[in-house]
PDB file of C-alpha atoms and ligand atoms in Angstrom:
ATOM      1  CA  MET A   1     -22.117  -2.351  10.614  1.00 56.00           C
ATOM      2  CA  PRO A   2     -19.834  -4.306   8.201  1.00 61.00           C
ATOM      3  CA  HIS A   3     -17.583  -1.886   6.283  1.00 61.00           C
ATOM      4  CA  ASN A   4     -17.387  -2.630   2.519  1.00 59.00           C
ATOM      5  CA  GLU A   5     -13.888  -1.465   1.523  1.00 59.00           C
ATOM      6  CA  GLN A   6     -12.639  -3.757  -1.260  1.00 56.00           C
ATOM      7  CA  HIS A   7      -8.914  -4.498  -1.276  1.00 58.00           C
ATOM      8  CA  HIS A   8      -7.058  -4.785  -4.568  1.00 56.00           C
ATOM      9  CA  THR A   9      -5.637  -8.207  -3.592  1.00 56.00           C
ATOM     10  CA  GLU A  10      -9.124  -9.696  -3.522  1.00 55.00           C
ATOM     11  CA  ARG A  11      -9.751  -9.047  -7.171  1.00 55.00           C
ATOM     12  CA  THR A  12      -6.279  -8.998  -8.717  1.00 60.00           C
ATOM     13  CA  GLY A  13      -5.483 -12.690  -8.396  1.00 66.00           C
ATOM     14  CA  TRP A  14      -7.626 -14.105 -11.178  1.00 71.00           C
ATOM     15  CA  LEU A  15      -7.777 -10.828 -13.152  1.00 74.00           C
ATOM     16  CA  ARG A  16      -3.979 -10.635 -13.282  1.00 74.00           C
ATOM     17  CA  ALA A  17      -3.755 -14.231 -14.538  1.00 78.00           C
ATOM     18  CA  ALA A  18      -6.475 -13.602 -17.138  1.00 85.00           C
ATOM     19  CA  VAL A  19      -4.901 -10.368 -18.410  1.00 85.00           C
ATOM     20  CA  LEU A  20      -1.419 -11.922 -18.580  1.00 85.00           C
ATOM     21  CA  GLY A  21      -2.830 -14.894 -20.495  1.00 90.00           C
ATOM     22  CA  ALA A  22      -4.654 -12.605 -22.940  1.00 94.00           C
ATOM     23  CA  ASP A  23      -1.561 -10.391 -23.368  1.00 94.00           C
ATOM     24  CA  ASP A  24       0.438 -13.495 -24.169  1.00 95.00           C
ATOM     25  CA  GLY A  25      -2.184 -14.606 -26.674  1.00 97.00           C
ATOM     26  CA  ILE A  26      -2.193 -11.241 -28.438  1.00 97.00           C
ATOM     27  CA  VAL A  27       1.582 -10.753 -28.515  1.00 97.00           C
ATOM     28  CA  SER A  28       2.579 -14.257 -29.610  1.00 97.00           C
ATOM     29  CA  THR A  29      -0.197 -14.698 -32.202  1.00 98.00           C
ATOM     30  CA  ALA A  30       0.096 -11.190 -33.667  1.00 98.00           C
ATOM     31  CA  SER A  31       3.882 -11.588 -33.891  1.00 97.00           C
ATOM     32  CA  LEU A  32       3.464 -14.968 -35.593  1.00 97.00           C
ATOM     33  CA  LEU A  33       1.002 -13.528 -38.126  1.00 97.00           C
ATOM     34  CA  LEU A  34       3.266 -10.529 -38.821  1.00 97.00           C
ATOM     35  CA  GLY A  35       6.305 -12.763 -39.223  1.00 96.00           C
ATOM     36  CA  VAL A  36       4.586 -15.040 -41.748  1.00 96.00           C
ATOM     37  CA  ALA A  37       2.947 -12.098 -43.560  1.00 95.00           C
ATOM     38  CA  SER A  38       6.297 -10.293 -43.804  1.00 94.00           C
ATOM     39  CA  ALA A  39       7.664 -13.374 -45.564  1.00 92.00           C
ATOM     40  CA  HIS A  40       4.954 -12.772 -48.202  1.00 90.00           C
ATOM     41  CA  ALA A  41       3.064 -15.998 -47.488  1.00 93.00           C
ATOM     42  CA  ALA A  42      -0.410 -16.346 -49.000  1.00 94.00           C
ATOM     43  CA  HIS A  43      -3.449 -15.220 -46.987  1.00 95.00           C
ATOM     44  CA  GLY A  44      -4.467 -18.841 -46.308  1.00 95.00           C
ATOM     45  CA  GLY A  45      -0.989 -19.721 -45.086  1.00 95.00           C
ATOM     46  CA  ILE A  46      -0.967 -16.743 -42.725  1.00 96.00           C
ATOM     47  CA  LEU A  47      -4.335 -17.734 -41.234  1.00 97.00           C
ATOM     48  CA  LEU A  48      -3.194 -21.351 -40.899  1.00 97.00           C
ATOM     49  CA  ALA A  49      -0.111 -20.250 -38.996  1.00 97.00           C
ATOM     50  CA  GLY A  50      -2.360 -18.099 -36.783  1.00 97.00           C
ATOM     51  CA  VAL A  51      -4.758 -20.935 -35.948  1.00 98.00           C
ATOM     52  CA  SER A  52      -1.852 -23.301 -35.227  1.00 97.00           C
ATOM     53  CA  GLY A  53      -0.272 -20.642 -33.031  1.00 97.00           C
ATOM     54  CA  LEU A  54      -3.519 -20.199 -31.098  1.00 97.00           C
ATOM     55  CA  VAL A  55      -3.914 -23.912 -30.380  1.00 97.00           C
ATOM     56  CA  ALA A  56      -0.215 -24.500 -29.650  1.00 97.00           C
ATOM     57  CA  GLY A  57      -0.003 -21.444 -27.419  1.00 96.00           C
ATOM     58  CA  ALA A  58      -3.166 -22.296 -25.477  1.00 96.00           C
ATOM     59  CA  MET A  59      -1.972 -25.858 -24.878  1.00 96.00           C
ATOM     60  CA  SER A  60       1.495 -24.796 -23.798  1.00 95.00           C
ATOM     61  CA  MET A  61       0.005 -22.219 -21.390  1.00 94.00           C
ATOM     62  CA  ALA A  62      -2.318 -24.883 -19.974  1.00 93.00           C
ATOM     63  CA  ALA A  63       0.511 -27.391 -19.666  1.00 94.00           C
ATOM     64  CA  GLY A  64       2.834 -24.873 -17.997  1.00 92.00           C
ATOM     65  CA  GLU A  65       0.161 -23.683 -15.570  1.00 90.00           C
ATOM     66  CA  TYR A  66      -0.947 -27.247 -14.772  1.00 91.00           C
ATOM     67  CA  VAL A  67       2.606 -28.370 -14.030  1.00 92.00           C
ATOM     68  CA  SER A  68       3.494 -25.349 -11.905  1.00 89.00           C
ATOM     69  CA  VAL A  69       0.234 -25.323  -9.925  1.00 87.00           C
ATOM     70  CA  SER A  70       0.380 -29.118  -9.484  1.00 90.00           C
ATOM     71  CA  SER A  71       3.816 -28.884  -7.953  1.00 91.00           C
ATOM     72  CA  GLN A  72       2.453 -26.171  -5.653  1.00 88.00           C
ATOM     73  CA  ALA A  73      -0.426 -28.513  -4.764  1.00 87.00           C
ATOM     74  CA  ASP A  74       2.070 -31.303  -4.092  1.00 89.00           C
ATOM     75  CA  THR A  75       4.059 -29.058  -1.761  1.00 90.00           C
ATOM     76  CA  GLU A  76       0.905 -28.017   0.073  1.00 89.00           C
ATOM     77  CA  LYS A  77      -0.199 -31.636   0.467  1.00 91.00           C
ATOM     78  CA  ALA A  78       3.229 -32.674   1.801  1.00 93.00           C
ATOM     79  CA  ASP A  79       3.266 -29.744   4.254  1.00 93.00           C
ATOM     80  CA  LEU A  80      -0.216 -30.615   5.516  1.00 92.00           C
ATOM     81  CA  ALA A  81       0.748 -34.268   5.990  1.00 94.00           C
ATOM     82  CA  LEU A  82       3.828 -33.191   7.967  1.00 94.00           C
ATOM     83  CA  GLU A  83       1.740 -30.826  10.050  1.00 94.00           C
ATOM     84  CA  SER A  84      -0.802 -33.531  10.754  1.00 95.00           C
ATOM     85  CA  GLN A  85       1.962 -35.864  11.943  1.00 95.00           C
ATOM     86  CA  GLY A  86       3.336 -33.106  14.160  1.00 95.00           C
ATOM     87  CA  LEU A  87      -0.078 -32.565  15.724  1.00 94.00           C
ATOM     88  CA  GLU A  88      -0.439 -36.270  16.444  1.00 94.00           C
ATOM     89  CA  ALA A  89       3.074 -36.613  17.846  1.00 94.00           C
ATOM     90  CA  ASP A  90       3.212 -33.538  20.063  1.00 94.00           C
ATOM     91  CA  GLU A  91       0.053 -31.484  20.383  1.00 94.00           C
ATOM     92  CA  THR A  92       1.350 -29.423  23.308  1.00 94.00           C
ATOM     93  CA  SER A  93       4.306 -27.924  21.494  1.00 95.00           C
ATOM     94  CA  GLU A  94       2.149 -27.387  18.390  1.00 95.00           C
ATOM     95  CA  ARG A  95      -0.233 -25.374  20.574  1.00 96.00           C
ATOM     96  CA  GLU A  96       2.652 -23.344  21.954  1.00 96.00           C
ATOM     97  CA  GLU A  97       3.939 -22.761  18.439  1.00 96.00           C
ATOM     98  CA  LEU A  98       0.535 -21.453  17.330  1.00 96.00           C
ATOM     99  CA  ALA A  99       0.233 -19.210  20.398  1.00 96.00           C
ATOM    100  CA  ALA A 100       3.704 -17.806  19.637  1.00 97.00           C
ATOM    101  CA  ILE A 101       2.514 -16.919  16.107  1.00 96.00           C
ATOM    102  CA  TYR A 102      -0.403 -14.955  17.604  1.00 96.00           C
ATOM    103  CA  VAL A 103       1.904 -13.203  20.079  1.00 97.00           C
ATOM    104  CA  LYS A 104       4.105 -12.165  17.166  1.00 96.00           C
ATOM    105  CA  ARG A 105       0.986 -10.769  15.539  1.00 95.00           C
ATOM    106  CA  GLY A 106       0.343  -8.617  18.541  1.00 96.00           C
ATOM    107  CA  LEU A 107      -1.791 -10.625  20.962  1.00 96.00           C
ATOM    108  CA  GLU A 108      -0.991 -10.780  24.684  1.00 96.00           C
ATOM    109  CA  ALA A 109       0.481 -14.117  25.747  1.00 96.00           C
ATOM    110  CA  LYS A 110      -2.544 -15.145  27.812  1.00 96.00           C
ATOM    111  CA  LEU A 111      -5.034 -14.286  25.063  1.00 97.00           C
ATOM    112  CA  ALA A 112      -2.827 -15.893  22.404  1.00 97.00           C
ATOM    113  CA  LYS A 113      -2.796 -19.136  24.405  1.00 96.00           C
ATOM    114  CA  GLU A 114      -6.570 -19.059  24.719  1.00 97.00           C
ATOM    115  CA  VAL A 115      -7.090 -18.362  21.021  1.00 97.00           C
ATOM    116  CA  ALA A 116      -4.715 -21.183  20.088  1.00 96.00           C
ATOM    117  CA  GLU A 117      -6.555 -23.556  22.413  1.00 96.00           C
ATOM    118  CA  GLN A 118      -9.979 -22.689  21.046  1.00 96.00           C
ATOM    119  CA  LEU A 119      -8.954 -22.748  17.388  1.00 96.00           C
ATOM    120  CA  MET A 120      -7.171 -26.080  17.820  1.00 96.00           C
ATOM    121  CA  ALA A 121     -10.192 -27.520  19.628  1.00 95.00           C
ATOM    122  CA  HIS A 122     -12.316 -26.432  16.672  1.00 95.00           C
ATOM    123  CA  ASP A 123      -9.994 -27.470  13.806  1.00 93.00           C
ATOM    124  CA  ALA A 124      -6.346 -28.013  14.731  1.00 94.00           C
ATOM    125  CA  LEU A 125      -5.017 -28.789  11.238  1.00 93.00           C
ATOM    126  CA  GLY A 126      -7.021 -25.948   9.693  1.00 92.00           C
ATOM    127  CA  ALA A 127      -5.650 -23.442  12.227  1.00 94.00           C
ATOM    128  CA  HIS A 128      -2.045 -24.517  11.617  1.00 93.00           C
ATOM    129  CA  ALA A 129      -2.510 -24.676   7.857  1.00 92.00           C
ATOM    130  CA  ARG A 130      -3.892 -21.141   7.762  1.00 92.00           C
ATOM    131  CA  ASP A 131      -1.785 -19.388  10.402  1.00 93.00           C
ATOM    132  CA  GLU A 132       1.475 -21.314  10.269  1.00 92.00           C
ATOM    133  CA  LEU A 133       1.703 -22.507   6.646  1.00 89.00           C
ATOM    134  CA  GLY A 134      -0.397 -19.779   4.987  1.00 86.00           C
ATOM    135  CA  ILE A 135      -2.557 -22.345   3.197  1.00 84.00           C
ATOM    136  CA  SER A 136      -6.197 -21.275   3.081  1.00 74.00           C
ATOM    137  CA  GLU A 137      -9.218 -22.572   1.225  1.00 64.00           C
ATOM    138  CA  THR A 138      -9.353 -19.550  -1.101  1.00 63.00           C
ATOM    139  CA  LEU A 139      -5.669 -19.724  -2.034  1.00 61.00           C
ATOM    140  CA  LYS A 140      -5.567 -23.514  -2.368  1.00 66.00           C
ATOM    141  CA  ALA A 141      -3.855 -24.704  -5.572  1.00 69.00           C
ATOM    142  CA  ARG A 142      -6.318 -25.921  -8.218  1.00 78.00           C
ATOM    143  CA  PRO A 143      -4.219 -27.136 -11.181  1.00 84.00           C
ATOM    144  CA  LEU A 144      -7.010 -27.978 -13.633  1.00 87.00           C
ATOM    145  CA  GLN A 145      -8.902 -24.750 -12.966  1.00 88.00           C
ATOM    146  CA  ALA A 146      -5.719 -22.717 -13.387  1.00 86.00           C
ATOM    147  CA  ALA A 147      -4.763 -24.569 -16.600  1.00 90.00           C
ATOM    148  CA  PHE A 148      -8.213 -24.079 -18.087  1.00 91.00           C
ATOM    149  CA  ALA A 149      -8.335 -20.384 -17.125  1.00 90.00           C
ATOM    150  CA  SER A 150      -4.956 -19.620 -18.660  1.00 92.00           C
ATOM    151  CA  ALA A 151      -5.741 -21.555 -21.880  1.00 94.00           C
ATOM    152  CA  VAL A 152      -9.041 -19.702 -22.303  1.00 95.00           C
ATOM    153  CA  SER A 153      -7.503 -16.286 -21.630  1.00 95.00           C
ATOM    154  CA  PHE A 154      -4.734 -17.056 -24.144  1.00 96.00           C
ATOM    155  CA  MET A 155      -7.298 -18.049 -26.779  1.00 97.00           C
ATOM    156  CA  VAL A 156      -9.366 -14.917 -26.172  1.00 96.00           C
ATOM    157  CA  GLY A 157      -6.242 -12.810 -26.621  1.00 97.00           C
ATOM    158  CA  ALA A 158      -5.082 -14.717 -29.715  1.00 98.00           C
ATOM    159  CA  ALA A 159      -8.513 -14.337 -31.321  1.00 98.00           C
ATOM    160  CA  VAL A 160      -7.989 -10.557 -31.602  1.00 97.00           C
ATOM    161  CA  PRO A 161      -5.155 -10.559 -34.208  1.00 98.00           C
ATOM    162  CA  LEU A 162      -6.471 -13.752 -35.818  1.00 98.00           C
ATOM    163  CA  LEU A 163      -9.972 -12.356 -36.473  1.00 97.00           C
ATOM    164  CA  THR A 164      -8.407  -9.137 -37.690  1.00 97.00           C
ATOM    165  CA  ALA A 165      -6.256 -11.101 -40.161  1.00 97.00           C
ATOM    166  CA  LEU A 166      -9.362 -12.970 -41.274  1.00 97.00           C
ATOM    167  CA  VAL A 167     -11.509  -9.947 -42.094  1.00 96.00           C
ATOM    168  CA  VAL A 168      -9.069  -7.308 -43.442  1.00 96.00           C
ATOM    169  CA  PRO A 169      -7.811  -7.222 -47.055  1.00 94.00           C
ATOM    170  CA  TYR A 170      -4.491  -9.027 -47.636  1.00 93.00           C
ATOM    171  CA  ARG A 171      -2.575  -5.874 -48.660  1.00 93.00           C
ATOM    172  CA  SER A 172      -3.244  -4.052 -45.394  1.00 95.00           C
ATOM    173  CA  LEU A 173      -3.098  -7.125 -43.130  1.00 96.00           C
ATOM    174  CA  VAL A 174       0.236  -6.221 -41.468  1.00 96.00           C
ATOM    175  CA  ASP A 175      -0.897  -2.670 -40.570  1.00 96.00           C
ATOM    176  CA  PHE A 176      -4.293  -3.738 -39.225  1.00 97.00           C
ATOM    177  CA  VAL A 177      -3.022  -6.736 -37.234  1.00 97.00           C
ATOM    178  CA  ALA A 178      -0.268  -4.613 -35.669  1.00 97.00           C
ATOM    179  CA  GLY A 179      -2.569  -1.625 -35.008  1.00 97.00           C
ATOM    180  CA  VAL A 180      -5.533  -3.526 -33.570  1.00 98.00           C
ATOM    181  CA  SER A 181      -3.270  -5.744 -31.437  1.00 97.00           C
ATOM    182  CA  LEU A 182      -1.394  -2.776 -29.981  1.00 97.00           C
ATOM    183  CA  ILE A 183      -4.658  -1.009 -29.095  1.00 97.00           C
ATOM    184  CA  PHE A 184      -5.961  -4.103 -27.296  1.00 96.00           C
ATOM    185  CA  LEU A 185      -2.638  -4.531 -25.504  1.00 96.00           C
ATOM    186  CA  ALA A 186      -2.724  -0.931 -24.267  1.00 95.00           C
ATOM    187  CA  VAL A 187      -6.303  -1.367 -23.015  1.00 94.00           C
ATOM    188  CA  LEU A 188      -5.460  -4.640 -21.233  1.00 91.00           C
ATOM    189  CA  GLY A 189      -2.279  -3.202 -19.733  1.00 90.00           C
ATOM    190  CA  GLY A 190      -4.206  -0.206 -18.424  1.00 90.00           C
ATOM    191  CA  LEU A 191      -6.976  -2.446 -17.066  1.00 86.00           C
ATOM    192  CA  ALA A 192      -4.536  -4.667 -15.184  1.00 84.00           C
ATOM    193  CA  ALA A 193      -2.750  -1.620 -13.747  1.00 85.00           C
ATOM    194  CA  ARG A 194      -6.054  -0.074 -12.625  1.00 84.00           C
ATOM    195  CA  ALA A 195      -7.225  -3.335 -11.008  1.00 79.00           C
ATOM    196  CA  GLY A 196      -3.918  -3.545  -9.165  1.00 78.00           C
ATOM    197  CA  GLY A 197      -4.147   0.065  -7.991  1.00 82.00           C
ATOM    198  CA  ALA A 198      -1.187   1.162 -10.195  1.00 85.00           C
ATOM    199  CA  ARG A 199      -1.058   4.037 -12.730  1.00 89.00           C
ATOM    200  CA  VAL A 200      -3.055   3.197 -15.881  1.00 91.00           C
ATOM    201  CA  ILE A 201      -0.724   4.971 -18.321  1.00 93.00           C
ATOM    202  CA  VAL A 202       2.331   3.192 -16.919  1.00 92.00           C
ATOM    203  CA  GLY A 203       0.642  -0.200 -17.215  1.00 90.00           C
ATOM    204  CA  ALA A 204      -0.497   0.525 -20.761  1.00 93.00           C
ATOM    205  CA  LEU A 205       2.895   1.787 -21.948  1.00 94.00           C
ATOM    206  CA  ARG A 206       4.757  -1.136 -20.418  1.00 93.00           C
ATOM    207  CA  VAL A 207       2.723  -3.746 -22.319  1.00 94.00           C
ATOM    208  CA  LEU A 208       2.650  -1.632 -25.475  1.00 96.00           C
ATOM    209  CA  LEU A 209       6.444  -1.355 -25.558  1.00 96.00           C
ATOM    210  CA  TRP A 210       7.091  -5.068 -25.198  1.00 95.00           C
ATOM    211  CA  GLY A 211       4.298  -5.959 -27.600  1.00 96.00           C
ATOM    212  CA  ALA A 212       5.633  -3.600 -30.262  1.00 97.00           C
ATOM    213  CA  LEU A 213       9.153  -4.948 -29.762  1.00 97.00           C
ATOM    214  CA  ALA A 214       8.024  -8.574 -30.137  1.00 97.00           C
ATOM    215  CA  MET A 215       5.947  -7.821 -33.249  1.00 97.00           C
ATOM    216  CA  GLY A 216       8.682  -5.701 -34.824  1.00 97.00           C
ATOM    217  CA  LEU A 217      11.420  -8.280 -34.310  1.00 96.00           C
ATOM    218  CA  THR A 218       9.265 -11.156 -35.591  1.00 96.00           C
ATOM    219  CA  ALA A 219       8.230  -9.175 -38.682  1.00 95.00           C
ATOM    220  CA  ALA A 220      11.917  -8.369 -39.332  1.00 95.00           C
ATOM    221  CA  ALA A 221      12.841 -12.055 -38.977  1.00 94.00           C
ATOM    222  CA  GLY A 222       9.972 -13.006 -41.298  1.00 93.00           C
ATOM    223  CA  SER A 223      10.998 -10.619 -44.042  1.00 92.00           C
ATOM    224  CA  LEU A 224      14.665 -11.608 -43.661  1.00 90.00           C
ATOM    225  CA  PHE A 225      14.115 -15.362 -43.822  1.00 88.00           C
ATOM    226  CA  GLY A 226      11.221 -14.975 -46.254  1.00 84.00           C
ATOM    227  CA  SER A 227      13.693 -13.971 -48.942  1.00 79.00           C
ATOM    228  CA  PHE A 228      15.503 -17.332 -48.545  1.00 80.00           C
ATOM    229  CA  VAL A 229      12.515 -19.717 -48.827  1.00 76.00           C
TER     230      VAL A 229
HETATM  231 ZN1   ZN B 301       2.363 -26.384  13.427  1.00 72.31          ZN
END
């Protein structure tokens, strides 16, 4: 009877990336809006800065993610090529190496040898990739997918303060953008903590603190430099 316990690691990977992307979108766009608003820019100018921030932020997230995941993909590809050469050059010692990995994981030497033999007969490179290099199909680097996911999560996050700035009256824009953004940040922080099996309040407070700090400092900079332009 298959047991259906669900481990946190199974669901945190993509959720963590999505929440971090959205957090980033909220914090950087809300801070940008508060900075420009604190410099007493017109409503249109504030919204323009917000839209530019959303697009620029999403593209820089996508670019950063694409570059970092691509270099991971390159490393994986190079490791697999090396492994494939090793298998061609000396299959016997590769088999012994694999058996030794299984012994280290707790199998008896005889059984480990048998398992290594059978797995290598079935798919030698796959067995070494998974058990020696830790490269598996599910964890394989997918640069474009990762770039797209982080850009979308950034845009979803950035839309929160931007839509708030769009619909609220100009005179209470700073209060509403800050308030709504901080509420969403606390919810996201708590969600990410819960998905990762950590304490919700701790996760919420952590994101709230950094978000408030970023918004406060940017608003201060905006009102300081706003008096010069
Ligand atoms: Zn190997």
